[in-house]
Amino acid sequence: MIRFASIDALYAHARGIVPVGGGPFLILLGGCSRTGKSTVAAELSRRFAVDGIPAETVPLDAWLVSLEERKPDSTVLERYECDRIVEAVGRILRGEEVRTPIYDAATRRRVSEAGGRPIRIRSGVVLVEGIVALALEGLRKPAALAAYVAVPDDLRRERLTAFYRDVK
């Protein structure tokens, strides 16, 4: 595994292996809750756009199972519709349009099955970000790059506290 000390280093590596005009090229961004996966995905997407490379982000939290449908002792993987994630990303990689479900973090419920922004890309980069991104073999296998996003524990704790206080 390669360790990247910054988004700059991660982007430089990704840019070096992304074929121009090819793809779609799959990059996975995984890690614990509140580590900045979405922020990293947004910044990578912005940088690819500046370089003229199309990029789409697939937020895996869209496939979280509603709170009332979870078993009380469910694992993290059981809280996601993992098979649907792999199927949707596969469709995106084949150039098909996918509309993600919509999950509301405040109520911890799925509010729409396919109401999200349409995602379709024929070449460029597909950034898949979420807690379970690196745990799903069906995503790891086609991925050209997988990165674990981490921050110091005290910063993550601050972010978690703020999220639960302000959102949930």
PDB file of C-alpha atoms in Angstrom:
ATOM      1  CA  MET A   1       0.000   0.000   0.000  1.00  0.00           C
ATOM      2  CA  ILE A   2       1.182   3.487  -0.844  1.00  0.00           C
ATOM      3  CA  ARG A   3       0.877   6.188   1.804  1.00  0.00           C
ATOM      4  CA  PHE A   4      -0.037   9.685   0.632  1.00  0.00           C
ATOM      5  CA  ALA A   5       0.800  12.521   2.992  1.00  0.00           C
ATOM      6  CA  SER A   6      -1.520  14.987   1.287  1.00  0.00           C
ATOM      7  CA  ILE A   7      -4.219  15.449  -1.319  1.00  0.00           C
ATOM      8  CA  ASP A   8      -1.487  16.898  -3.542  1.00  0.00           C
ATOM      9  CA  ALA A   9       0.462  13.636  -3.377  1.00  0.00           C
ATOM     10  CA  LEU A  10      -2.652  11.524  -3.913  1.00  0.00           C
ATOM     11  CA  TYR A  11      -3.691  13.593  -6.923  1.00  0.00           C
ATOM     12  CA  ALA A  12      -0.203  13.504  -8.429  1.00  0.00           C
ATOM     13  CA  HIS A  13      -0.189   9.710  -8.168  1.00  0.00           C
ATOM     14  CA  ALA A  14      -3.738   9.354  -9.528  1.00  0.00           C
ATOM     15  CA  ARG A  15      -3.056  11.795 -12.372  1.00  0.00           C
ATOM     16  CA  GLY A  16       0.024   9.784 -13.295  1.00  0.00           C
ATOM     17  CA  ILE A  17      -1.956   6.588 -13.794  1.00  0.00           C
ATOM     18  CA  VAL A  18      -5.234   7.917 -15.235  1.00  0.00           C
ATOM     19  CA  PRO A  19      -5.221   7.336 -18.989  1.00  0.00           C
ATOM     20  CA  VAL A  20      -6.260  10.442 -20.937  1.00  0.00           C
ATOM     21  CA  GLY A  21      -9.441   9.716 -22.867  1.00  0.00           C
ATOM     22  CA  GLY A  22      -9.736   6.252 -21.366  1.00  0.00           C
ATOM     23  CA  GLY A  23     -11.885   4.852 -18.692  1.00  0.00           C
ATOM     24  CA  PRO A  24     -13.917   5.169 -16.795  1.00  0.00           C
ATOM     25  CA  PHE A  25     -11.148   4.781 -14.279  1.00  0.00           C
ATOM     26  CA  LEU A  26     -12.241   3.755 -10.736  1.00  0.00           C
ATOM     27  CA  ILE A  27     -10.765   5.322  -7.595  1.00  0.00           C
ATOM     28  CA  LEU A  28     -11.988   4.188  -4.161  1.00  0.00           C
ATOM     29  CA  LEU A  29     -11.826   6.430  -1.098  1.00  0.00           C
ATOM     30  CA  GLY A  30     -12.566   4.665   2.174  1.00  0.00           C
ATOM     31  CA  GLY A  31     -12.022   5.288   5.851  1.00  0.00           C
ATOM     32  CA  CYS A  32     -13.782   5.863   9.133  1.00  0.00           C
ATOM     33  CA  SER A  33     -16.672   8.233   9.611  1.00  0.00           C
ATOM     34  CA  ARG A  34     -15.857  11.983   9.545  1.00  0.00           C
ATOM     35  CA  THR A  35     -12.308  11.599   8.164  1.00  0.00           C
ATOM     36  CA  GLY A  36     -12.876  13.763   5.085  1.00  0.00           C
ATOM     37  CA  LYS A  37     -13.596  11.225   2.334  1.00  0.00           C
ATOM     38  CA  SER A  38     -16.193  13.485   0.696  1.00  0.00           C
ATOM     39  CA  THR A  39     -13.857  16.463   0.910  1.00  0.00           C
ATOM     40  CA  VAL A  40     -11.020  14.497  -0.683  1.00  0.00           C
ATOM     41  CA  ALA A  41     -13.363  13.282  -3.438  1.00  0.00           C
ATOM     42  CA  ALA A  42     -14.563  16.840  -4.137  1.00  0.00           C
ATOM     43  CA  GLU A  43     -11.015  18.160  -4.327  1.00  0.00           C
ATOM     44  CA  LEU A  44      -9.830  15.341  -6.587  1.00  0.00           C
ATOM     45  CA  SER A  45     -12.852  15.896  -8.833  1.00  0.00           C
ATOM     46  CA  ARG A  46     -12.073  19.617  -9.014  1.00  0.00           C
ATOM     47  CA  ARG A  47      -8.457  18.945  -9.936  1.00  0.00           C
ATOM     48  CA  PHE A  48      -9.392  16.421 -12.615  1.00  0.00           C
ATOM     49  CA  ALA A  49     -11.818  18.979 -14.081  1.00  0.00           C
ATOM     50  CA  VAL A  50      -9.056  21.605 -14.203  1.00  0.00           C
ATOM     51  CA  ASP A  51      -6.978  19.091 -16.168  1.00  0.00           C
ATOM     52  CA  GLY A  52      -9.884  18.468 -18.545  1.00  0.00           C
ATOM     53  CA  ILE A  53     -10.673  14.983 -17.227  1.00  0.00           C
ATOM     54  CA  PRO A  54     -14.331  14.228 -16.501  1.00  0.00           C
ATOM     55  CA  ALA A  55     -14.948  13.003 -12.950  1.00  0.00           C
ATOM     56  CA  GLU A  56     -18.052  11.801 -11.142  1.00  0.00           C
ATOM     57  CA  THR A  57     -18.386  11.058  -7.431  1.00  0.00           C
ATOM     58  CA  VAL A  58     -20.499   8.200  -6.089  1.00  0.00           C
ATOM     59  CA  PRO A  59     -21.369   8.747  -2.384  1.00  0.00           C
ATOM     60  CA  LEU A  60     -21.950   5.352  -0.793  1.00  0.00           C
ATOM     61  CA  ASP A  61     -23.991   6.780   2.089  1.00  0.00           C
ATOM     62  CA  ALA A  62     -26.849   6.950  -0.434  1.00  0.00           C
ATOM     63  CA  TRP A  63     -27.194   3.176   0.043  1.00  0.00           C
ATOM     64  CA  LEU A  64     -27.441   3.258   3.837  1.00  0.00           C
ATOM     65  CA  VAL A  65     -30.370   1.244   5.136  1.00  0.00           C
ATOM     66  CA  SER A  66     -33.006   3.234   7.033  1.00  0.00           C
ATOM     67  CA  LEU A  67     -32.652   3.042  10.800  1.00  0.00           C
ATOM     68  CA  GLU A  68     -35.959   1.231  11.324  1.00  0.00           C
ATOM     69  CA  GLU A  69     -34.921  -1.494   8.865  1.00  0.00           C
ATOM     70  CA  ARG A  70     -31.613  -2.285  10.586  1.00  0.00           C
ATOM     71  CA  LYS A  71     -31.119  -5.119  13.021  1.00  0.00           C
ATOM     72  CA  PRO A  72     -30.186  -3.780  16.481  1.00  0.00           C
ATOM     73  CA  ASP A  73     -26.831  -5.574  16.373  1.00  0.00           C
ATOM     74  CA  SER A  74     -26.077  -4.893  12.687  1.00  0.00           C
ATOM     75  CA  THR A  75     -22.506  -4.563  11.511  1.00  0.00           C
ATOM     76  CA  VAL A  76     -21.336  -1.612   9.435  1.00  0.00           C
ATOM     77  CA  LEU A  77     -21.548  -3.704   6.258  1.00  0.00           C
ATOM     78  CA  GLU A  78     -25.093  -4.771   7.140  1.00  0.00           C
ATOM     79  CA  ARG A  79     -26.107  -1.104   7.337  1.00  0.00           C
ATOM     80  CA  TYR A  80     -25.379  -0.691   3.619  1.00  0.00           C
ATOM     81  CA  GLU A  81     -26.993  -2.291   0.590  1.00  0.00           C
ATOM     82  CA  CYS A  82     -23.645  -3.654  -0.545  1.00  0.00           C
ATOM     83  CA  ASP A  83     -24.924  -5.709  -3.492  1.00  0.00           C
ATOM     84  CA  ARG A  84     -26.786  -2.676  -4.853  1.00  0.00           C
ATOM     85  CA  ILE A  85     -23.647  -0.548  -4.472  1.00  0.00           C
ATOM     86  CA  VAL A  86     -21.529  -2.980  -6.479  1.00  0.00           C
ATOM     87  CA  GLU A  87     -24.263  -3.304  -9.117  1.00  0.00           C
ATOM     88  CA  ALA A  88     -24.664   0.486  -9.439  1.00  0.00           C
ATOM     89  CA  VAL A  89     -20.916   1.144  -9.713  1.00  0.00           C
ATOM     90  CA  GLY A  90     -20.663  -1.625 -12.321  1.00  0.00           C
ATOM     91  CA  ARG A  91     -23.387   0.067 -14.348  1.00  0.00           C
ATOM     92  CA  ILE A  92     -21.612   3.421 -14.080  1.00  0.00           C
ATOM     93  CA  LEU A  93     -18.352   1.843 -15.251  1.00  0.00           C
ATOM     94  CA  ARG A  94     -20.233   0.440 -18.286  1.00  0.00           C
ATOM     95  CA  GLY A  95     -21.342   3.974 -19.158  1.00  0.00           C
ATOM     96  CA  GLU A  96     -24.927   3.582 -17.971  1.00  0.00           C
ATOM     97  CA  GLU A  97     -26.813   6.271 -16.076  1.00  0.00           C
ATOM     98  CA  VAL A  98     -27.461   5.635 -12.388  1.00  0.00           C
ATOM     99  CA  ARG A  99     -29.591   7.668 -10.008  1.00  0.00           C
ATOM    100  CA  THR A 100     -28.583   7.026  -6.443  1.00  0.00           C
ATOM    101  CA  PRO A 101     -31.011   6.644  -3.575  1.00  0.00           C
ATOM    102  CA  ILE A 102     -31.268   9.612  -1.214  1.00  0.00           C
ATOM    103  CA  TYR A 103     -30.467   9.064   2.469  1.00  0.00           C
ATOM    104  CA  ASP A 104     -31.207  11.759   5.037  1.00  0.00           C
ATOM    105  CA  ALA A 105     -28.530  11.702   7.749  1.00  0.00           C
ATOM    106  CA  ALA A 106     -30.584  13.809  10.157  1.00  0.00           C
ATOM    107  CA  THR A 107     -33.519  11.383  10.227  1.00  0.00           C
ATOM    108  CA  ARG A 108     -31.344   8.347   9.390  1.00  0.00           C
ATOM    109  CA  ARG A 109     -33.835   7.283   6.744  1.00  0.00           C
ATOM    110  CA  ARG A 110     -33.907   6.624   3.023  1.00  0.00           C
ATOM    111  CA  VAL A 111     -36.173   9.272   1.539  1.00  0.00           C
ATOM    112  CA  SER A 112     -35.981   8.232  -2.124  1.00  0.00           C
ATOM    113  CA  GLU A 113     -34.952   5.077  -3.945  1.00  0.00           C
ATOM    114  CA  ALA A 114     -33.637   6.738  -7.097  1.00  0.00           C
ATOM    115  CA  GLY A 115     -34.034  10.469  -6.694  1.00  0.00           C
ATOM    116  CA  GLY A 116     -30.409  11.449  -6.598  1.00  0.00           C
ATOM    117  CA  ARG A 117     -28.492  13.319  -9.274  1.00  0.00           C
ATOM    118  CA  PRO A 118     -27.960  11.190 -12.385  1.00  0.00           C
ATOM    119  CA  ILE A 119     -24.428   9.817 -12.646  1.00  0.00           C
ATOM    120  CA  ARG A 120     -23.145   8.890 -16.085  1.00  0.00           C
ATOM    121  CA  ILE A 121     -19.616   8.939 -17.427  1.00  0.00           C
ATOM    122  CA  ARG A 122     -18.077   7.359 -20.511  1.00  0.00           C
ATOM    123  CA  SER A 123     -14.451   8.275 -19.899  1.00  0.00           C
ATOM    124  CA  GLY A 124     -12.542   9.862 -17.065  1.00  0.00           C
ATOM    125  CA  VAL A 125     -12.673   9.083 -13.365  1.00  0.00           C
ATOM    126  CA  VAL A 126     -15.304   7.581 -11.083  1.00  0.00           C
ATOM    127  CA  LEU A 127     -14.589   8.464  -7.441  1.00  0.00           C
ATOM    128  CA  VAL A 128     -16.397   6.135  -5.044  1.00  0.00           C
ATOM    129  CA  GLU A 129     -16.317   7.412  -1.478  1.00  0.00           C
ATOM    130  CA  GLY A 130     -17.669   5.886   1.684  1.00  0.00           C
ATOM    131  CA  ILE A 131     -16.949   3.939   4.830  1.00  0.00           C
ATOM    132  CA  VAL A 132     -17.438   0.593   3.067  1.00  0.00           C
ATOM    133  CA  ALA A 133     -15.687   1.469  -0.212  1.00  0.00           C
ATOM    134  CA  LEU A 134     -12.559  -0.560   0.557  1.00  0.00           C
ATOM    135  CA  ALA A 135     -14.445  -3.465   2.129  1.00  0.00           C
ATOM    136  CA  LEU A 136     -16.374  -4.514  -0.973  1.00  0.00           C
ATOM    137  CA  GLU A 137     -14.470  -6.953  -3.176  1.00  0.00           C
ATOM    138  CA  GLY A 138     -16.789  -6.119  -6.059  1.00  0.00           C
ATOM    139  CA  LEU A 139     -15.389  -2.565  -5.947  1.00  0.00           C
ATOM    140  CA  ARG A 140     -11.781  -3.392  -5.109  1.00  0.00           C
ATOM    141  CA  LYS A 141     -11.396  -5.728  -8.070  1.00  0.00           C
ATOM    142  CA  PRO A 142     -12.087  -3.147 -10.830  1.00  0.00           C
ATOM    143  CA  ALA A 143     -10.439  -0.255  -8.935  1.00  0.00           C
ATOM    144  CA  ALA A 144      -7.249   1.183 -10.331  1.00  0.00           C
ATOM    145  CA  LEU A 145      -6.521   3.021  -7.084  1.00  0.00           C
ATOM    146  CA  ALA A 146      -7.793   2.637  -3.528  1.00  0.00           C
ATOM    147  CA  ALA A 147      -6.983   5.108  -0.770  1.00  0.00           C
ATOM    148  CA  TYR A 148      -7.727   5.014   2.946  1.00  0.00           C
ATOM    149  CA  VAL A 149      -8.515   8.511   4.211  1.00  0.00           C
ATOM    150  CA  ALA A 150      -7.487   9.185   7.812  1.00  0.00           C
ATOM    151  CA  VAL A 151      -7.147  12.117  10.188  1.00  0.00           C
ATOM    152  CA  PRO A 152      -5.834  12.265  13.762  1.00  0.00           C
ATOM    153  CA  ASP A 153      -8.239  10.740  16.315  1.00  0.00           C
ATOM    154  CA  ASP A 154      -8.788  14.008  18.195  1.00  0.00           C
ATOM    155  CA  LEU A 155      -9.879  15.794  15.008  1.00  0.00           C
ATOM    156  CA  ARG A 156     -12.174  12.918  14.031  1.00  0.00           C
ATOM    157  CA  ARG A 157     -13.703  12.966  17.537  1.00  0.00           C
ATOM    158  CA  GLU A 158     -14.362  16.722  17.211  1.00  0.00           C
ATOM    159  CA  ARG A 159     -16.010  16.192  13.819  1.00  0.00           C
ATOM    160  CA  LEU A 160     -18.135  13.306  15.109  1.00  0.00           C
ATOM    161  CA  THR A 161     -19.273  15.344  18.108  1.00  0.00           C
ATOM    162  CA  ALA A 162     -20.193  18.318  15.923  1.00  0.00           C
ATOM    163  CA  PHE A 163     -22.014  16.092  13.422  1.00  0.00           C
ATOM    164  CA  TYR A 164     -24.125  14.380  16.078  1.00  0.00           C
ATOM    165  CA  ARG A 165     -24.799  17.653  17.875  1.00  0.00           C
ATOM    166  CA  ASP A 166     -25.585  19.741  14.776  1.00  0.00           C
ATOM    167  CA  VAL A 167     -27.041  17.230  12.299  1.00  0.00           C
ATOM    168  CA  LYS A 168     -28.335  14.193  14.150  1.00  0.00           C
TER     169      LYS A 168
END
